[in-house]
Short mmCIF file of C-alpha atoms and ligand atoms in Angstrom, two decimals:
data_model
loop_
_atom_site.label_atom_id
_atom_site.label_comp_id
_atom_site.label_asym_id
_atom_site.label_seq_id
_atom_site.Cartn_x
_atom_site.Cartn_y
_atom_site.Cartn_z
CA MET A 1129 49.16 41.89 34.85
CA THR A 1130 45.54 41.63 35.24
CA GLY A 1131 43.84 38.41 35.46
CA PRO A 1132 41.35 36.99 33.33
CA ARG A 1133 37.93 39.32 33.08
CA THR A 1134 35.12 37.34 35.16
CA ILE A 1135 32.10 36.92 33.32
CA ILE A 1136 28.57 35.32 33.52
CA ILE A 1137 26.99 34.44 30.35
CA ASP A 1138 23.71 34.36 29.63
CA THR A 1139 22.38 32.06 27.13
CA ASP A 1140 19.56 29.80 25.29
CA PRO A 1141 21.55 27.27 23.90
CA GLY A 1142 21.34 27.14 20.93
CA VAL A 1143 23.84 25.71 18.35
CA ASP A 1144 26.02 28.86 18.44
CA ASP A 1145 25.43 29.41 21.91
CA ALA A 1146 26.98 26.28 22.67
CA MET A 1147 30.36 27.49 20.20
CA ALA A 1148 30.24 30.59 22.26
CA ILE A 1149 30.46 28.91 25.37
CA PHE A 1150 32.94 26.28 24.28
CA TYR A 1151 34.81 28.99 22.91
CA ALA A 1152 35.14 31.25 26.22
CA LEU A 1153 35.82 27.94 28.54
CA GLY A 1154 38.68 27.80 26.02
CA SER A 1155 40.25 31.09 26.47
CA PRO A 1156 42.04 32.37 29.19
CA GLU A 1157 41.33 35.96 28.97
CA VAL A 1158 38.04 35.30 30.43
CA GLU A 1159 36.92 33.13 33.52
CA VAL A 1160 33.13 31.85 32.98
CA ILE A 1161 31.68 32.09 36.70
CA GLY A 1162 28.17 31.13 35.71
CA LEU A 1163 25.64 30.38 33.23
CA THR A 1164 22.55 31.78 33.54
CA THR A 1165 19.64 30.51 31.29
CA ILE A 1166 16.69 32.05 29.24
CA PHE A 1167 14.03 30.95 26.60
CA GLY A 1168 15.12 32.13 22.95
CA ASN A 1169 16.49 29.14 20.56
CA ALA A 1170 14.48 26.50 22.91
CA MET A 1171 12.20 26.70 25.66
CA THR A 1172 13.93 27.81 29.30
CA ASP A 1173 13.35 23.75 30.25
CA THR A 1174 15.79 22.85 27.46
CA THR A 1175 18.13 25.51 27.50
CA THR A 1176 18.84 24.60 30.98
CA TYR A 1177 19.24 21.37 30.20
CA ASN A 1178 21.76 21.76 27.31
CA ALA A 1179 23.65 24.53 29.61
CA LEU A 1180 24.21 22.09 32.15
CA ALA A 1181 24.84 19.00 29.35
CA LEU A 1182 27.19 21.34 27.65
CA LEU A 1183 29.18 22.10 30.83
CA GLU A 1184 29.31 18.42 31.72
CA LEU A 1185 31.06 17.46 28.49
CA ALA A 1186 33.53 20.20 28.60
CA GLY A 1187 34.50 18.64 32.60
CA ARG A 1188 33.44 22.28 33.98
CA SER A 1189 30.05 21.36 36.03
CA ASP A 1190 31.93 23.44 39.01
CA ILE A 1191 30.38 26.09 37.06
CA PRO A 1192 26.89 27.07 38.36
CA VAL A 1193 23.89 27.04 35.86
CA ALA A 1194 21.03 29.26 37.48
CA ARG A 1195 17.79 28.73 35.76
CA GLY A 1196 16.26 32.15 34.01
CA ALA A 1197 12.62 33.26 32.63
CA ASP A 1198 10.19 31.51 31.17
CA ALA A 1199 8.56 34.31 29.13
CA PRO A 1200 9.82 37.97 28.27
CA LEU A 1201 8.41 40.76 30.76
CA VAL A 1202 5.64 41.53 28.99
CA ALA A 1203 4.41 40.17 25.83
CA PRO A 1204 4.08 36.50 25.39
CA PHE A 1205 7.34 34.18 23.63
CA ALA A 1206 6.38 33.96 20.05
CA GLY A 1207 7.95 30.52 20.30
CA PRO A 1208 11.27 28.79 19.88
CA ALA A 1209 13.50 29.14 16.87
CA ASP A 1210 13.72 25.23 16.04
CA PHE A 1211 14.07 25.69 12.42
CA VAL A 1212 17.30 27.30 13.27
CA HIS A 1213 18.79 25.25 16.24
CA GLY A 1214 16.41 21.99 16.21
CA THR A 1215 13.59 21.27 18.38
CA ASP A 1216 16.42 20.15 21.38
CA GLY A 1217 18.08 23.48 20.66
CA GLN A 1218 21.37 21.15 19.39
CA GLY A 1219 20.63 20.80 15.91
CA ASN A 1220 18.24 17.88 16.44
CA ALA A 1221 21.56 15.74 17.15
CA GLY A 1222 20.95 15.47 21.25
CA ILE A 1223 23.25 15.75 23.91
CA ALA A 1224 24.09 13.54 26.49
CA ALA A 1225 22.12 13.92 29.76
CA PRO A 1226 23.65 15.90 32.41
CA SER A 1227 23.88 14.34 35.93
CA SER A 1228 24.37 17.82 37.54
CA ARG A 1229 21.38 20.42 38.07
CA ALA A 1230 20.86 24.17 38.26
CA ILE A 1231 21.57 25.86 41.66
CA ASP A 1232 18.27 26.51 43.66
CA ARG A 1233 18.24 30.31 42.78
CA GLU A 1234 16.62 31.86 39.90
CA ALA A 1235 18.95 33.61 37.08
CA ALA A 1236 18.25 37.26 38.01
CA ARG A 1237 18.51 36.75 41.50
CA PHE A 1238 22.12 34.79 40.77
CA ILE A 1239 23.34 37.75 38.72
CA VAL A 1240 22.51 40.61 41.58
CA ASP A 1241 24.14 38.44 44.23
CA THR A 1242 27.14 37.48 42.34
CA VAL A 1243 28.05 41.39 40.66
CA MET A 1244 27.03 42.81 44.21
CA ALA A 1245 29.76 40.57 46.00
CA SER A 1246 32.34 42.18 43.60
CA PRO A 1247 31.44 45.51 42.47
CA GLY A 1248 32.71 46.42 39.28
CA GLU A 1249 34.13 43.24 38.66
CA VAL A 1250 31.75 41.02 36.63
CA THR A 1251 30.94 41.59 32.89
CA LEU A 1252 27.34 40.22 31.98
CA VAL A 1253 27.86 38.52 28.51
CA PRO A 1254 23.89 38.05 27.23
CA ILE A 1255 23.36 36.11 23.93
CA GLY A 1256 19.97 35.60 24.47
CA PRO A 1257 16.97 37.67 24.65
CA LEU A 1258 17.53 40.23 27.90
CA THR A 1259 14.73 39.21 30.01
CA ASN A 1260 16.94 37.95 32.70
CA ILE A 1261 19.02 41.30 32.78
CA ALA A 1262 16.29 43.40 32.77
CA ARG A 1263 14.77 41.49 35.54
CA ALA A 1264 18.21 41.78 37.98
CA MET A 1265 18.10 45.48 37.27
CA GLN A 1266 14.82 45.99 38.57
CA LEU A 1267 15.45 43.56 41.59
CA GLU A 1268 18.42 45.66 42.27
CA PRO A 1269 18.40 49.13 40.90
CA ARG A 1270 22.49 49.43 41.48
CA LEU A 1271 23.11 46.91 39.82
CA ALA A 1272 23.92 48.74 35.97
CA GLU A 1273 26.73 50.73 38.48
CA ASN A 1274 28.32 47.50 39.64
CA VAL A 1275 28.89 46.11 36.60
CA ARG A 1276 31.97 46.39 34.63
CA GLU A 1277 30.13 46.28 31.59
CA ILE A 1278 27.89 44.47 29.44
CA VAL A 1279 28.64 43.07 26.01
CA LEU A 1280 26.01 41.62 24.56
CA MET A 1281 24.98 39.66 21.08
CA GLY A 1282 21.99 41.54 19.97
CA GLY A 1283 20.38 44.12 17.98
CA ASN A 1284 20.95 45.84 14.86
CA ALA A 1285 21.54 49.49 14.44
CA PHE A 1286 22.00 49.68 10.82
CA ALA A 1287 21.72 46.08 9.24
CA GLN A 1288 18.16 44.56 8.30
CA GLY A 1289 16.41 42.12 11.02
CA ASN A 1290 16.88 38.54 10.87
CA ALA A 1291 13.77 37.62 12.91
CA THR A 1292 11.86 40.03 11.05
CA PRO A 1293 12.60 42.71 8.01
CA ALA A 1294 13.50 45.28 11.12
CA ALA A 1295 14.42 43.57 14.19
CA GLU A 1296 17.31 41.04 15.27
CA ALA A 1297 15.98 37.71 17.28
CA ASN A 1298 17.25 38.04 20.34
CA ILE A 1299 15.91 41.95 20.99
CA HIS A 1300 12.39 40.77 19.23
CA ASN A 1301 11.98 37.96 21.81
CA ASP A 1302 11.71 40.58 24.50
CA PRO A 1303 12.08 44.34 23.60
CA GLU A 1304 10.56 45.90 26.40
CA ALA A 1305 13.38 44.37 28.28
CA ALA A 1306 16.20 45.27 25.94
CA ASP A 1307 15.04 48.70 26.28
CA ILE A 1308 15.63 48.48 30.02
CA VAL A 1309 19.04 47.31 29.54
CA PHE A 1310 20.12 49.29 26.80
CA GLY A 1311 18.94 52.60 29.49
CA ALA A 1312 21.47 51.35 32.04
CA SER A 1313 24.46 53.34 33.06
CA CYS A 1314 26.81 50.88 32.54
CA PRO A 1315 29.20 50.82 29.39
CA ILE A 1316 27.52 48.42 26.98
CA THR A 1317 29.03 46.59 23.88
CA MET A 1318 26.72 45.34 21.47
CA ALA A 1319 27.74 42.94 19.30
CA GLY A 1320 24.36 42.89 16.55
CA LEU A 1321 24.15 41.75 13.18
CA ASP A 1322 25.96 44.65 12.20
CA VAL A 1323 29.08 42.93 12.58
CA THR A 1324 28.23 39.48 13.58
CA GLN A 1325 26.87 39.05 9.70
CA LYS A 1326 30.33 39.83 8.56
CA VAL A 1327 32.01 37.11 10.82
CA GLN A 1328 31.45 34.08 8.60
CA MET A 1329 32.60 30.66 9.24
CA THR A 1330 32.95 28.49 5.83
CA ARG A 1331 31.57 25.10 5.17
CA ALA A 1332 35.89 24.36 5.58
CA ASP A 1333 36.15 25.90 8.60
CA LEU A 1334 33.57 24.14 10.05
CA ALA A 1335 35.25 20.97 8.71
CA ARG A 1336 38.00 21.45 10.69
CA ILE A 1337 35.95 21.40 13.71
CA GLY A 1338 35.16 17.81 13.02
CA ARG A 1339 38.98 17.20 12.76
CA MET A 1340 39.59 18.40 16.44
CA GLY A 1341 39.29 15.04 18.21
CA ASN A 1342 38.17 16.70 21.54
CA ALA A 1343 34.47 15.89 23.06
CA ARG A 1344 33.42 19.92 23.05
CA ALA A 1345 34.37 19.97 19.20
CA ASP A 1346 32.89 16.41 18.41
CA GLN A 1347 29.65 17.87 19.91
CA LEU A 1348 29.46 21.16 17.61
CA ALA A 1349 30.52 18.68 14.96
CA ARG A 1350 27.36 16.81 15.49
CA ILE A 1351 25.09 19.94 16.04
CA LEU A 1352 26.34 22.11 13.21
CA PRO A 1353 25.20 20.62 10.03
CA PHE A 1354 21.57 21.79 10.95
CA TYR A 1355 22.61 25.06 11.89
CA LEU A 1356 24.52 25.20 7.96
CA ASP A 1357 21.42 23.84 6.37
CA PHE A 1358 19.54 27.14 7.84
CA HIS A 1359 22.09 29.26 6.77
CA ALA A 1360 22.19 27.49 3.18
CA THR A 1361 18.46 28.13 2.91
CA THR A 1362 17.81 31.17 4.31
CA ASP A 1363 20.60 33.38 3.26
CA GLY A 1364 22.28 31.37 0.88
CA LEU A 1365 25.17 31.05 2.75
CA ASP A 1366 28.02 28.26 1.85
CA GLY A 1367 29.02 29.01 5.72
CA ILE A 1368 27.47 30.41 9.09
CA HIS A 1369 27.23 34.08 10.44
CA VAL A 1370 29.17 33.86 14.00
CA HIS A 1371 26.58 35.79 16.54
CA ASP A 1372 27.28 34.73 19.47
CA SER A 1373 30.76 33.82 19.61
CA THR A 1374 31.32 37.62 18.46
CA ALA A 1375 30.79 38.73 22.00
CA ILE A 1376 33.52 36.72 22.99
CA SER A 1377 35.85 37.60 20.26
CA TYR A 1378 35.20 41.03 21.29
CA LEU A 1379 36.13 40.37 25.20
CA ILE A 1380 39.34 38.69 23.84
CA ALA A 1381 40.54 40.95 21.01
CA PRO A 1382 38.66 44.14 20.62
CA ASP A 1383 41.30 45.46 18.54
CA ALA A 1384 40.08 43.26 16.00
CA PHE A 1385 36.97 45.28 15.63
CA THR A 1386 35.27 48.72 14.87
CA TRP A 1387 32.58 50.59 16.41
CA VAL A 1388 30.67 53.97 16.56
CA GLU A 1389 29.42 55.14 19.90
CA GLN A 1390 25.43 56.38 19.77
CA PRO A 1391 22.40 55.69 22.50
CA ILE A 1392 20.02 53.01 21.61
CA ARG A 1393 16.18 53.01 22.07
CA VAL A 1394 14.47 49.66 21.18
CA ASP A 1395 11.24 49.99 19.50
CA THR A 1396 8.65 48.22 22.00
CA GLY A 1397 5.13 49.48 20.01
CA ASP A 1398 3.02 46.80 18.62
CA SER A 1399 4.01 47.76 14.69
CA PHE A 1400 6.17 45.75 11.88
CA SER A 1401 9.38 47.69 13.38
CA ARG A 1402 8.89 45.94 17.02
CA GLY A 1403 12.09 44.83 18.30
CA LYS A 1404 14.20 47.45 15.92
CA THR A 1405 17.27 48.89 18.19
CA VAL A 1406 17.28 52.38 16.87
CA SER A 1407 20.19 54.42 17.54
CA SER A 1408 20.48 58.42 17.51
CA HIS A 1409 22.56 57.97 14.28
CA GLY A 1410 24.88 60.91 15.90
CA HIS A 1411 22.50 63.69 15.09
CA SER A 1412 22.29 66.12 17.90
CA GLY A 1413 18.77 67.59 16.65
CA TRP A 1414 16.90 64.09 16.92
CA GLU A 1415 18.07 63.61 20.71
CA GLU A 1416 14.42 63.69 22.61
CA PRO A 1417 13.81 59.92 22.59
CA TRP A 1418 17.43 59.09 23.66
CA ALA A 1419 17.80 61.89 25.96
CA GLY A 1420 19.71 60.83 28.97
CA ARG A 1421 20.90 57.72 27.49
CA ARG A 1422 24.62 56.57 27.54
CA ALA A 1423 26.21 55.79 24.49
CA VAL A 1424 26.41 51.98 23.72
CA ARG A 1425 29.45 50.76 21.65
CA ILE A 1426 27.46 49.35 18.45
CA LEU A 1427 30.56 47.05 16.74
CA THR A 1428 30.30 47.66 13.20
CA GLY A 1429 33.02 45.65 11.36
CA ALA A 1430 35.75 43.31 12.14
CA ASP A 1431 38.79 41.07 10.75
CA SER A 1432 36.59 38.03 10.26
CA ARG A 1433 39.74 35.64 9.47
CA ARG A 1434 41.39 36.67 12.25
CA LEU A 1435 38.36 36.33 14.80
CA VAL A 1436 38.01 32.87 13.18
CA GLU A 1437 41.19 31.52 13.61
CA LEU A 1438 41.22 32.75 17.06
CA GLU A 1439 38.03 30.80 17.72
CA LEU A 1440 39.03 27.55 16.15
CA ALA A 1441 42.20 27.32 17.87
CA ARG A 1442 40.42 28.23 21.32
CA LEU A 1443 37.88 25.10 20.29
CA ALA A 1444 40.86 22.93 19.46
CA GLU A 1445 42.56 23.04 23.15
C1 BDR B 2042 20.54 35.47 17.97
O1 BDR B 2042 19.59 34.62 18.13
C2 BDR B 2042 19.75 33.28 18.24
O2 BDR B 2042 19.25 32.56 17.14
C3 BDR B 2042 20.98 33.32 18.18
O3 BDR B 2042 21.66 32.22 19.23
C4 BDR B 2042 21.83 34.35 18.56
O4 BDR B 2042 21.88 34.45 19.73
C5 BDR B 2042 21.36 35.95 16.57
O5 BDR B 2042 20.20 36.72 15.85
CA1 CA B 2043 21.99 32.88 21.64
#
């Protein structure tokens, strides 16, 4: 019997990030040993505040929070997704101010130190732009060979984008960082839009969260209406796509998923397809831009109802 899998969640909370963090905290299969923060859904000051506040609300301020990058590696940050997550990253519903503080070490350094202290054991779970992970790889070139796995939410190999017609938001926010990460030698599993848009929570599912009666669920019930409205307006959905939590679900129930394994390149050019994750599609004749890259496990399907019930059960605990 092996113990829980140790994970660092790299996050930009974010409504669905908050769900994923609470889902992980409620799941005995994983042990969250740190949160690292990143810009994306909001600026890094706000996502760091939220990460600290979410942990405090869950009674888990023992978990360190390391503040991450303020901007992408190369290009300027295009700005927060306040129309999706509210200006506070919490659906404009706010969250009680945390009394804890971020540790005195930047996210990339925290990732390097933690991974290198336990070679082969730590799984990185990025659910925001990949800047911190790429910076950690630049700080420590042996990082990838010492990571157990990267299980990330981001990208779209076969589906259309959500930030642009071509690109998914997390990858679009820092394509250069993403191309570095997808070129790493460690196992990578990509929970991108190919699968996350197939995992859907209905309005009725979300109403169950409001009846759970614990502090974590109460916070989610307060912040979800804004996110639900965004999905109704943008996707015509009476529910939500389960983005970030799907990375957590894969760690807990990999048998609920189907996938293909192909290497990924990210378009870092300056065209309308910037940030698109392009897989080799398994065509051997097209190998050149992907040559030498390890195949990424690209999740393509999931048992949505099973995963929704699993997450709701864990949020209720
Ligand atoms: C991703 O973008 C963010 O808005 C979400 O938190 C998620 O990580 C979905 O494309
Ligand atoms: Ca996110």
